[in-house]
Short mmCIF file of C-alpha atoms and ligand atoms in Angstrom, two decimals:
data_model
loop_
_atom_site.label_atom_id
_atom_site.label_comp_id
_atom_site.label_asym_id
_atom_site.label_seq_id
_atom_site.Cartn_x
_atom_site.Cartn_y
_atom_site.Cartn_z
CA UNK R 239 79.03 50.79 87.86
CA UNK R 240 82.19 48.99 89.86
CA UNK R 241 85.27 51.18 89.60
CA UNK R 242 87.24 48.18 89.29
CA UNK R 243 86.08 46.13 86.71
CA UNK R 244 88.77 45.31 84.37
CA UNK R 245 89.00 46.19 80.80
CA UNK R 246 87.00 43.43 79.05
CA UNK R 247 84.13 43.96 81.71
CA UNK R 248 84.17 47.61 81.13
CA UNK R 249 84.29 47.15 77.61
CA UNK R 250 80.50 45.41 77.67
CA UNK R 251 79.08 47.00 80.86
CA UNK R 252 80.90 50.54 81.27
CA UNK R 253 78.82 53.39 80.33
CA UNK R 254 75.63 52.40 80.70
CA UNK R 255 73.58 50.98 83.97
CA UNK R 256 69.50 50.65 82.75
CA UNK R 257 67.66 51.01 85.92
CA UNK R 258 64.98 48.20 86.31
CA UNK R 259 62.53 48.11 83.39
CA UNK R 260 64.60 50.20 80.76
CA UNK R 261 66.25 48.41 78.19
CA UNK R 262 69.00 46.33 78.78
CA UNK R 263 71.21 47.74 75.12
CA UNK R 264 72.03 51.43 75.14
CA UNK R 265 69.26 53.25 72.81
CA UNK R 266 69.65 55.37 70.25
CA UNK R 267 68.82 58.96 71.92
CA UNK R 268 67.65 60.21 68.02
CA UNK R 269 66.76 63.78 69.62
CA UNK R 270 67.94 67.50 69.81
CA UNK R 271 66.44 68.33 72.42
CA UNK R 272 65.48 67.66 75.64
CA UNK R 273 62.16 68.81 77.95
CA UNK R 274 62.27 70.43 81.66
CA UNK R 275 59.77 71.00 83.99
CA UNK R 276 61.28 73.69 85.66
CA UNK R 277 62.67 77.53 84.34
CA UNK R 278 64.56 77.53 87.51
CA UNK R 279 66.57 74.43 86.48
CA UNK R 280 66.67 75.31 83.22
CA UNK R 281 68.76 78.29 84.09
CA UNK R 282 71.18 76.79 86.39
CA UNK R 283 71.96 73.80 83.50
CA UNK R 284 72.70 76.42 81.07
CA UNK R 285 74.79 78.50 83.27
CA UNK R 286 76.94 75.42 84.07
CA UNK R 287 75.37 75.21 87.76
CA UNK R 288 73.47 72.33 87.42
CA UNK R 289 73.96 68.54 85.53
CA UNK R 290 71.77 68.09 82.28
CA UNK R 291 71.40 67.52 78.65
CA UNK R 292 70.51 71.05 76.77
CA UNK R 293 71.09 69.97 73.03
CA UNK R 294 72.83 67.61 71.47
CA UNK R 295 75.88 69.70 69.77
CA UNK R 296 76.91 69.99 73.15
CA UNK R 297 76.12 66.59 74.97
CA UNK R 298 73.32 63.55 74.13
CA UNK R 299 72.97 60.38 76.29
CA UNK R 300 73.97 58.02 73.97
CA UNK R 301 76.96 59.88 73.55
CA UNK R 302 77.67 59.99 76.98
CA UNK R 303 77.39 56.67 77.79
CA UNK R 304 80.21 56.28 75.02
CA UNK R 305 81.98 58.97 76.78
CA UNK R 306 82.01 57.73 79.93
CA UNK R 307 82.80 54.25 78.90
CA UNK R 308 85.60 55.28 77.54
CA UNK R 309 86.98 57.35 80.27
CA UNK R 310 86.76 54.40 82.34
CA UNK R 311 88.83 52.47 80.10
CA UNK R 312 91.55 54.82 80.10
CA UNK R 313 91.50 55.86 83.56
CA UNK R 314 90.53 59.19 82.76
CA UNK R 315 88.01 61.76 84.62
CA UNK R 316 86.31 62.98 81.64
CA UNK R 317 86.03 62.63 77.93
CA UNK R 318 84.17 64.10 74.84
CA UNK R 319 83.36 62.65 71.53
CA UNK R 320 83.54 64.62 67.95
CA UNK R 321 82.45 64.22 64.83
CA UNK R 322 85.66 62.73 63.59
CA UNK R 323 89.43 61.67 65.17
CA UNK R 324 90.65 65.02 62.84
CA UNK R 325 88.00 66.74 65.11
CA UNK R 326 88.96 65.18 68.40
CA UNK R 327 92.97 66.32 67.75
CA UNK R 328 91.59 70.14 66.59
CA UNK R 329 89.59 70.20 69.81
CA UNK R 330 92.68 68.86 72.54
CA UNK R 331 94.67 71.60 71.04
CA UNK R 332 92.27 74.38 70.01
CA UNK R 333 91.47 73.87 74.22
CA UNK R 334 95.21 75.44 75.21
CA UNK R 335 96.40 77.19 72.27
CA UNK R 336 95.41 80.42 70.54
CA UNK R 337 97.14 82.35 68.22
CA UNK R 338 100.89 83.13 68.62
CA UNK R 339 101.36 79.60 70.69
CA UNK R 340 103.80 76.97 70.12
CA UNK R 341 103.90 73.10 70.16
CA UNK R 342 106.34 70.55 70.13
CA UNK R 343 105.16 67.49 67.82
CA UNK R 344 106.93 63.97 67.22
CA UNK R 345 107.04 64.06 63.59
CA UNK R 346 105.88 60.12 63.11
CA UNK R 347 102.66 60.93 62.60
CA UNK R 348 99.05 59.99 60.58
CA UNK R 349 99.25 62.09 57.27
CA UNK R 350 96.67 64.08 58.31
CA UNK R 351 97.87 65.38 61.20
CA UNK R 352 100.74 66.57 59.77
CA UNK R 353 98.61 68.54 57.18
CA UNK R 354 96.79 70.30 59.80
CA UNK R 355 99.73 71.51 61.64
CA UNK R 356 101.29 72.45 59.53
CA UNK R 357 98.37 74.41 57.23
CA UNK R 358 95.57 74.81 59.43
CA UNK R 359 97.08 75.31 62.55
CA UNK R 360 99.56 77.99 60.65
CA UNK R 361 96.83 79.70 59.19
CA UNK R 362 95.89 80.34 63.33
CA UNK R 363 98.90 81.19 63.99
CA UNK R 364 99.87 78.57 65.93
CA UNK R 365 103.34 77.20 65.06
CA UNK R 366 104.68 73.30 65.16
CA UNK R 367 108.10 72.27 65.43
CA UNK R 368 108.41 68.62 64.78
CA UNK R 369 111.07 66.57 66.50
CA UNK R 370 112.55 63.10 65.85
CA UNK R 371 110.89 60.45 68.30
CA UNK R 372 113.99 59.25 68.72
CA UNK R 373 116.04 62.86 69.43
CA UNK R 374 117.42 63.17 73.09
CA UNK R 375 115.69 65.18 76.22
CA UNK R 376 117.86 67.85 75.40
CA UNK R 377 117.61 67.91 71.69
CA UNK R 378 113.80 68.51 72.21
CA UNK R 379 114.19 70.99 74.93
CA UNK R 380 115.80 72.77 72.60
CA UNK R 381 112.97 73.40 70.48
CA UNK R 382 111.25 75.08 73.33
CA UNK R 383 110.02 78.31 73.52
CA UNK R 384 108.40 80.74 75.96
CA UNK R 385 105.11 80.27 74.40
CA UNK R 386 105.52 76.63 74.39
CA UNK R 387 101.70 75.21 75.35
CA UNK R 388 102.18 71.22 74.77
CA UNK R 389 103.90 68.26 73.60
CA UNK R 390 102.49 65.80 71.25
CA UNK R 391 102.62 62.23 69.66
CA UNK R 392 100.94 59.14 68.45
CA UNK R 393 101.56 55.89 70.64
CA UNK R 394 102.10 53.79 67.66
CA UNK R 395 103.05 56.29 64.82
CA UNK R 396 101.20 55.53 61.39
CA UNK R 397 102.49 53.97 59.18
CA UNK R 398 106.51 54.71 60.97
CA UNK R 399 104.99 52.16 63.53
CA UNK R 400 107.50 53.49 66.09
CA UNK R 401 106.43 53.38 69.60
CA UNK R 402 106.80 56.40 71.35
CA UNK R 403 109.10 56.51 73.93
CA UNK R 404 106.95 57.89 76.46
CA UNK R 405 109.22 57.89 79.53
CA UNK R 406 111.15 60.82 77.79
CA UNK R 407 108.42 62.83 76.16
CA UNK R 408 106.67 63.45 79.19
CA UNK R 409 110.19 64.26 81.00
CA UNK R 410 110.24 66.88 78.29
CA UNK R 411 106.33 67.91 79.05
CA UNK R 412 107.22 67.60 82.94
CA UNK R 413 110.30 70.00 82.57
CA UNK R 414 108.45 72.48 80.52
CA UNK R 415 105.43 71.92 82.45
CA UNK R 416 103.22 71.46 79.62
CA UNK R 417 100.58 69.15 79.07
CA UNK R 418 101.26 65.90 77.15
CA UNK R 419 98.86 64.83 74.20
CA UNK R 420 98.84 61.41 72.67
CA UNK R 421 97.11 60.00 69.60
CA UNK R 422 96.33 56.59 71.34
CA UNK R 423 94.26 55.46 67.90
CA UNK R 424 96.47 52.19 67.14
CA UNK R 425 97.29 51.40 70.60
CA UNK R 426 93.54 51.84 71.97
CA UNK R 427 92.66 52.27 75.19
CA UNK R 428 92.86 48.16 75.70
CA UNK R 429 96.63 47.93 75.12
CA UNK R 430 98.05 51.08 76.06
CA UNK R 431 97.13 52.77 78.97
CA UNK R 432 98.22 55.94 78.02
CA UNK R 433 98.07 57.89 81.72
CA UNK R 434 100.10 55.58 83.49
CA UNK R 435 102.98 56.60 81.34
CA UNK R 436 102.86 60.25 82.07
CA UNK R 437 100.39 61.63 79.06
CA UNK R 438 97.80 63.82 79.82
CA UNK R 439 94.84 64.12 77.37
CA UNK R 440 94.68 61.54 74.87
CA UNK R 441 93.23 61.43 71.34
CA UNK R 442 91.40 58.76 69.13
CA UNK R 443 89.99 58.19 66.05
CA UNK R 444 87.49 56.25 67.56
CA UNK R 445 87.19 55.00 63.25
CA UNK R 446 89.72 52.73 63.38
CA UNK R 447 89.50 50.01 66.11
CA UNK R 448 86.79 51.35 69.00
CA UNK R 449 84.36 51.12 66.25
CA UNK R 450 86.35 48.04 64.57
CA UNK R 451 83.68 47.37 61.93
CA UNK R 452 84.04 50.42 59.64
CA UNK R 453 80.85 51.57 60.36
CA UNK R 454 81.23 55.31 62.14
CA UNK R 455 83.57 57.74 62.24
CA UNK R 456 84.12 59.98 65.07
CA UNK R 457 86.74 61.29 67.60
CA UNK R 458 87.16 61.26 71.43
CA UNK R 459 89.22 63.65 73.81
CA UNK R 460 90.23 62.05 77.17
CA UNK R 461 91.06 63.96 80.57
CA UNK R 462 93.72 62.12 82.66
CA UNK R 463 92.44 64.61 85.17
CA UNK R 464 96.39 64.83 85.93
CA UNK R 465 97.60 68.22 85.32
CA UNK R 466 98.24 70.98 86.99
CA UNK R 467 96.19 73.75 84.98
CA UNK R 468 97.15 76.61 87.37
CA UNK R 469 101.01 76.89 86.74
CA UNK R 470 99.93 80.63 84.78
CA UNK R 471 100.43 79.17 81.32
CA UNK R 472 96.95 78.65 80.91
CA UNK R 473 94.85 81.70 81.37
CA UNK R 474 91.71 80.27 79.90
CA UNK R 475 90.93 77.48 82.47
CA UNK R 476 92.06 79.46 85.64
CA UNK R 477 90.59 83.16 84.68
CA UNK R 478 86.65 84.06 84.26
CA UNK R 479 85.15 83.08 81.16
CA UNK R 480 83.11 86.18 80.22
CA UNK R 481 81.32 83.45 77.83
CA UNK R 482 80.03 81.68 81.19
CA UNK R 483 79.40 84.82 83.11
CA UNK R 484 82.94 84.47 84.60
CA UNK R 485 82.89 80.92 85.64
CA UNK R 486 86.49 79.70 86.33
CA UNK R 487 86.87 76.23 85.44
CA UNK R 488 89.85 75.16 87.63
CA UNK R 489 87.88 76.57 90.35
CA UNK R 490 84.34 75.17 89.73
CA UNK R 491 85.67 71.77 87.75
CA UNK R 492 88.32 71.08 89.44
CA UNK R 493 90.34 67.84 87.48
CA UNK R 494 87.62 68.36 85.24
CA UNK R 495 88.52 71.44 84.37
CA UNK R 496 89.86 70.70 80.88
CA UNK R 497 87.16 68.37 79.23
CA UNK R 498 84.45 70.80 80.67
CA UNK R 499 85.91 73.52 79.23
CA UNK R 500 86.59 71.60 75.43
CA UNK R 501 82.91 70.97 75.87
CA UNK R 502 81.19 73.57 76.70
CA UNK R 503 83.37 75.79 74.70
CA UNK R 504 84.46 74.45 71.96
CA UNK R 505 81.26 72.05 70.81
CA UNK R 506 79.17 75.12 71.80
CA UNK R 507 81.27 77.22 69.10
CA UNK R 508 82.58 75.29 66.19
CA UNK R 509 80.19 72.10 66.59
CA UNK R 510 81.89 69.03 65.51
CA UNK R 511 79.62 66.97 67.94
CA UNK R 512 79.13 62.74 67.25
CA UNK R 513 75.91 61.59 66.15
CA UNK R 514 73.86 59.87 68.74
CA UNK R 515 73.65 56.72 66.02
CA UNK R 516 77.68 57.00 65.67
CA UNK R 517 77.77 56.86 69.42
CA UNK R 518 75.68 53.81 69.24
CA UNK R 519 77.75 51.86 66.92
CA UNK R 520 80.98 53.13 68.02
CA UNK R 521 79.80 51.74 71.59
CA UNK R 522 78.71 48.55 70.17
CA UNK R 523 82.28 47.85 68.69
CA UNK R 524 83.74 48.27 72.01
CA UNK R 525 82.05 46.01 73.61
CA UNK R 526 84.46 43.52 72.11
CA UNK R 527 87.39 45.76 71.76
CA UNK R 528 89.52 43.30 73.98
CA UNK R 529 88.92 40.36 72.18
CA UNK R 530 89.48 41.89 68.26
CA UNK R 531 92.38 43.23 69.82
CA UNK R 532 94.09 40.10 71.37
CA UNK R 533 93.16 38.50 67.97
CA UNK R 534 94.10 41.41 65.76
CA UNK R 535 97.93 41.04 67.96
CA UNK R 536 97.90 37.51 67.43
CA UNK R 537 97.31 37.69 63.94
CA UNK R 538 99.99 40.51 62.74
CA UNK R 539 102.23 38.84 64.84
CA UNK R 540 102.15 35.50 63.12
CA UNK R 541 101.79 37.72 59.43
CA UNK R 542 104.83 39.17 60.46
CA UNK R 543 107.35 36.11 61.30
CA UNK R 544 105.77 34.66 57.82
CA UNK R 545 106.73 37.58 55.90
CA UNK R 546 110.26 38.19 57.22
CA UNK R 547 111.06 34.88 55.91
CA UNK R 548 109.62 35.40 53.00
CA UNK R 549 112.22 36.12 49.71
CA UNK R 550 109.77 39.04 48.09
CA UNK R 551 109.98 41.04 50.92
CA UNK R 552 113.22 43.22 51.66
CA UNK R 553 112.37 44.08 55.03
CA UNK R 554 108.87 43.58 58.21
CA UNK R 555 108.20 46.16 61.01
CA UNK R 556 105.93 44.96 63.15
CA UNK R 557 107.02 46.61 67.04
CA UNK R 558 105.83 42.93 68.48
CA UNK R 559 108.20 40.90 66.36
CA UNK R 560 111.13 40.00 67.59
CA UNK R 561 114.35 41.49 66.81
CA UNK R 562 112.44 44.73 65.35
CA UNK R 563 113.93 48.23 66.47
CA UNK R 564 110.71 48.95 68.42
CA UNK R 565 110.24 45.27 70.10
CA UNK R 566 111.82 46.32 73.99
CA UNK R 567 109.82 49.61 74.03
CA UNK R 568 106.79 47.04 72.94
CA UNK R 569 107.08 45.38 75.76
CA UNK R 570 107.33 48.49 77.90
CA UNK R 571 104.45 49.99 76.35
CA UNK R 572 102.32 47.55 75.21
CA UNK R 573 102.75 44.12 77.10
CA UNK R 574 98.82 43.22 75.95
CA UNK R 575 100.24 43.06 72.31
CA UNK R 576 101.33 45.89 69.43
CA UNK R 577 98.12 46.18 67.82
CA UNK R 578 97.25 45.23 64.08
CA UNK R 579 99.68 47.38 61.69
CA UNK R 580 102.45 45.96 60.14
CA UNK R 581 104.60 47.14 57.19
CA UNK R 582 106.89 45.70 54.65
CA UNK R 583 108.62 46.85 51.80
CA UNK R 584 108.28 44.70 48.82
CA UNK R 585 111.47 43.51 46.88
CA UNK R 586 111.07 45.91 43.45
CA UNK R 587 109.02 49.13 44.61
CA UNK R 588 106.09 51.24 43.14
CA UNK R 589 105.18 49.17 40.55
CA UNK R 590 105.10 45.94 42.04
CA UNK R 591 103.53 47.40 45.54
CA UNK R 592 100.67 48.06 42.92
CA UNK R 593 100.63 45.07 41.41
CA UNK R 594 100.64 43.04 44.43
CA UNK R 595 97.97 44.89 46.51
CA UNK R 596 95.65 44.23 42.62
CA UNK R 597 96.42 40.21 42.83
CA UNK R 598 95.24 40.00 46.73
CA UNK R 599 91.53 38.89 46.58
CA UNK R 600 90.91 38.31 50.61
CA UNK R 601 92.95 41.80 51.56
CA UNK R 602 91.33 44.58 50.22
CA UNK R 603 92.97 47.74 49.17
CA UNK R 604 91.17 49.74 51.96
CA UNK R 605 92.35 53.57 52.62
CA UNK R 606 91.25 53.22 57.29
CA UNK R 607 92.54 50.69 59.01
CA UNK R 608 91.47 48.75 62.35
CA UNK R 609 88.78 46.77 61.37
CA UNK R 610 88.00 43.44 61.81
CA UNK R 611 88.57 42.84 57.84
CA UNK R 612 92.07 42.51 56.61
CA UNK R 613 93.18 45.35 53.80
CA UNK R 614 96.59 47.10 52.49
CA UNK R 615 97.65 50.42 51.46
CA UNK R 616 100.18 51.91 49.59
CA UNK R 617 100.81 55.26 51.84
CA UNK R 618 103.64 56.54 49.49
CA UNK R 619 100.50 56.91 46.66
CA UNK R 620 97.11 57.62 49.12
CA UNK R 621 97.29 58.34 52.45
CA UNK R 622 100.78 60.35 52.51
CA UNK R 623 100.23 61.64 48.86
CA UNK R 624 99.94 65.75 49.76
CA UNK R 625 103.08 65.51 51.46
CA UNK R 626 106.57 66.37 49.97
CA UNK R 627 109.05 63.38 49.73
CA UNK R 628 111.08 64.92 52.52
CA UNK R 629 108.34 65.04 54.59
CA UNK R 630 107.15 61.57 53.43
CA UNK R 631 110.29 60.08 54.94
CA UNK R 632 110.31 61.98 57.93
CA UNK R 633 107.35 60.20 58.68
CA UNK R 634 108.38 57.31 58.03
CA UNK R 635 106.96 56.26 54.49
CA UNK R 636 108.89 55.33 51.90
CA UNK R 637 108.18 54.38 48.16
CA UNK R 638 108.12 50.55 48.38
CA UNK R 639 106.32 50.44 51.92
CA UNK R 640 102.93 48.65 52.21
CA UNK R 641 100.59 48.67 55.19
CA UNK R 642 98.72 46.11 56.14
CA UNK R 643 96.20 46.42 58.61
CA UNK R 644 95.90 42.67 60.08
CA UNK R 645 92.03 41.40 60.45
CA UNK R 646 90.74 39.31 62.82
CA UNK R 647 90.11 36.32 59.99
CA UNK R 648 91.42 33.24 60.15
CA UNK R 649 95.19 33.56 59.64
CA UNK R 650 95.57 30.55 57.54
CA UNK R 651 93.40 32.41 55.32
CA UNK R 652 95.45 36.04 55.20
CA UNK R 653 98.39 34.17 54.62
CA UNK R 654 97.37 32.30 51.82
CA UNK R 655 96.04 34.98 50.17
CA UNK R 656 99.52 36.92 50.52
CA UNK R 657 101.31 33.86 48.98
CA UNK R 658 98.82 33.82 45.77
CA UNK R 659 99.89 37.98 45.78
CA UNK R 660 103.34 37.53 45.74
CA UNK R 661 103.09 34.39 43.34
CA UNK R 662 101.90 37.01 40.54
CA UNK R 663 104.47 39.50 40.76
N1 PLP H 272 94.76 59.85 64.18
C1 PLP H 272 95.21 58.73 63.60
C2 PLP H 272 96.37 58.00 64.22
C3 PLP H 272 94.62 58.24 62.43
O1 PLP H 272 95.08 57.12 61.87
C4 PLP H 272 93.55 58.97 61.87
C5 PLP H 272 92.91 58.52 60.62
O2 PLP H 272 93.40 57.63 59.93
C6 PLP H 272 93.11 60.15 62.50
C7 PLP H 272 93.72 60.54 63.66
C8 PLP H 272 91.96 60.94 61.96
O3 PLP H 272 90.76 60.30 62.26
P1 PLP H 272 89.42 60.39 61.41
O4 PLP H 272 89.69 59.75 60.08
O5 PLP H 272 88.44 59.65 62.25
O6 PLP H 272 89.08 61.83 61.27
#
C-alpha cells in the first residue's frame, strides 16, 4: 500500500492488498475465532506482545481492512470501528473520562448526542457544559475547569449546519491542553480533513455517507496520533494497566497509544464491536465515497440557489451557497464542497412542513441521511423530538425547518419533484 495515494485511490485500494492468488474483493471474515499453531504465540497476542486476531469483539480482518482504510484517509495512525456512530462517540470519550470529569461541548449538535451527554454521560458522572460555536476563546475558557478532559464538536453541526470554526476550538483544546474530538459524519473524511485543522480523534457514523447506501450502521474512532498523552491529565494511558499486567500504553504504543487502548479496553469490556458483514458493506460504499460526495456537493448546491429563489421558502442554509453565514469558513474548511445537508424553512410552519414532505413522491421522508437517495425530515417532530424547545433552538432547529439530505439523482429530477411539493401546499 503507497502512503501517498490520494483520496479517491485510497478510497478503492486502501485497506486491503490480496497477496497473489487470494481474492481480489475484501471477504467477508464470517468467524469468531481464529486458530494458532503455537501456545507460545498465543500468549504473547493476548498479553498485547505480539500482532494477531484473538476474537472478533475485539478485532476481525474484514474490519480491519475498514479500519485501516479509513485511517489512511484521514491521516490518522489508528482507528477502530463500533457497532454504531452512538457507539464510536461513547468509546472516544469513555477512553479519557471517568467519573467526576468534565467536557466542553459545542452545543450544535446531532440530537442524539446531546441526549447522551446530557443523560447518560450524567448518570457517570461525567458533566457537559455546552458552549455556543460561535462564543469567543475566552468565553469558552471560561467554562473550564480543573477536571477539564476534552473539547468537542461536529464539523458540520446537524441539522444547525454551522461549520465549526476549528482554528479557535483547538486554540481552546491547545491552551487547556486537552484533546480535541470531532464528529466528522457530514463532512467525511473526503472533504474535511479533520487533523490538519488541529483535532485530535475524530468520530463517524460511518451510517450516513461511508456506507452511502443505507445498508449498515456502525461507528469509527480515529487516532490523529497527535497528542501529547503524557502532560499528567491522563493517568490511564501513561500508568500500568493492572488489566494488561501493567502494560503502559504511551510507553509500549507510542502515537498509538490511544486507539490501542479504546480497543483493547473498551471493546474487550462493553463490546460494541462492527460486524464483519457491516465492515464489508461499509467498505464497499467507500470505495466511491469521493465521487457520491463531489455529486452529493454539486447537487445541494444547485437545490440550494433554486430554493432561495423560490417564494414558499422564507429562508436556505446551505454553508456552500453563497452569501450564507457559514460560506467563508466553507471555504476554509471544506474547499472539496459542504457535503449534502441543506435546510429551509417553509413559508407557514408545522403544518405545511407536513404537508409538503406528504406531496414529495421522489424525496422520501427518511429519518438518516447521507445516502445516495434523496429524503427530508422534519427535525422539530423526529429527530430533535426528546429535546425541550430551548434546547431545540440551541441546536439549531426550529419549528418550520426541513432537512433535506441531497441524493446523488439527477438534479433535474429532485427539483421537479420539490416544485410538484410546494405546488400542493
Ligand atoms: N453523529 C452524527 C453527526 C449523526 O448524524 C449520527 C446519526 O444520525 C450519529 C452520530 C449517530 O450515529 P448512528 O446512528 O450510526 O449510531
Amino acid at each position: 500500500m503507497n502512503k501517498e495515494w490520494n483520496p479517491g485511490t485510497i478510497c478503492i485500494q486502501g485497506g486491503y492488498t490480496p497477496k497473489a492468488g487470494e481474492p481480489r474483493v475484501l471477504p467477508i471474515f464470517q468467524s469468531t475465532t481464529y486458530k494458532y499453531d503455537d501456545p507460545d504465540y498465543l500468549e504473547e497476542v493476548f498479553n498485547l506482545k505480539a500482532a494477531g486476531h484473538l476474537y472478533s469483539r475485539i478485532s476481525n480482518p474484514t474490519v480491519a481492512a475498514l479500519e485501516e482504510k479509513f485511517a489512511m484517509l484521514e491521516g490518522g495512525v489508528g482507528a477502530v470501528a463500533t457497532a454504531s456512530g452512538q457507539s464510536a462517540v461513547l468509546y472516544s470519550i469513555l477512553n479519557l473520562c471517568s467519573v467526576g470529569d468534565h467536557i466542553i461541548s459545542a452545543s450544535t449538535l446531532y440530537g442524539g448526542t446531546i441526549n447522551l451527554f446530557t443523560v447518560n454521560l450524567k448518570k457517570m458522572g461525567i458533566e457537559v457544559d455546552f458552549v455556543d460555536p460561535e462564543a469567543s476563546v475566552e468565553e469558552i475558557l471560561s467554562k473550564a475547569k480543573e477536571n477539564t478532559k476534552l473539547i468537542y464538536g461536529e464539523t458540520i453541526g446537524n441539522p444547525g449546519l454551522n461549520v465549526l470554526d476549528f482554528d479557535k476550538f483547538s486554540t481552546v483544546a491547545k491552551k487547556l491542553d486537552v484533546p480535541f474530538i470531532v464528529d466528522n459524519t457530514v463532512g467525511t473524511p473526503y472533504l474535511c480533513n479533520v487533523f490538519e485543522h488541529g483535532v485530535n480523534i475524530s468520530v463517524h457514523s460511518t451510517t450516513k455517507y461511508s456506507d452511502g447506501h443505507a445498508q449498515a450502521i456502525g461507528g469509527i474512532i480515529v487516532d490523529g496520533g497527535n497528542f501529547n498523552w503524557d502532560n499528567g491529565k491522563n493517568l490511564e494511558l501513561v500508568e500500568p494497566d493492572p488489566s494488561y499486567h501493567g502494560i503502559k500504553y504511551v510507553e509500549e504504543f507510542k502515537d498509538a497509544a490511544y486507539i490501542t487502548k479504546l480497543r483493547v479496553t473498551l471493546l474487550r469490556d462493553l463490546g460494541a464491536c462492527q460486524s464483519p458483514f457491516n465492515a464489508y458493506l461499509t467498505n464497499l460504499g467507500l470505495e466511491t465515497l469521493h465521487l457520491r460526495m463531489d455529486r452529493h456537493c454539486e447537487n445541494a448546491l444547485q437545490l440550494a440557489k433554486w430554493l432561495s429563489n423560490h417564494p414558499k421558502v422564507n429562508w436556505v442554509n446551505y454553508p456552500g451557497l453563497e452569501g450564507d453565514p457559514q460560506y467563508d469558513r466553507s471555504q476554509k474548511y471544506l474547499k472539496k464542497g459542504s457535503s449534502g445537508l441543506l435546510t429551509f424553512g417553509i413559508k407557514g410552519g408545522i403544518e405545511e412542513a407536513k404537508n409538503f414532505t406528504k406531496a414529495l413522491k421522489l424525496v422520501a421522508l427518511v429519518v438518516t441521511l447521507g445516502d445516495t437517495r434523496s429524503s427530508i425530515l422534519h427535525p422539530a417532530t423526529t429527530t430533535h423530538n426528546q429535546l425541550s424547545e430551548q434546547e431545540q433552538r440551541t441546536s439549531g432547529v426550529t419549528p418550520d425547518l426541513l432537512r433535506v439530505s441531497v441524493g446523488v439523482e439527477d438534479i433535474r429530477d429532485i427539483i421537479k419533484d420539490f416544485e410538484e411539493g410546494f405546488k400542493s401546499i
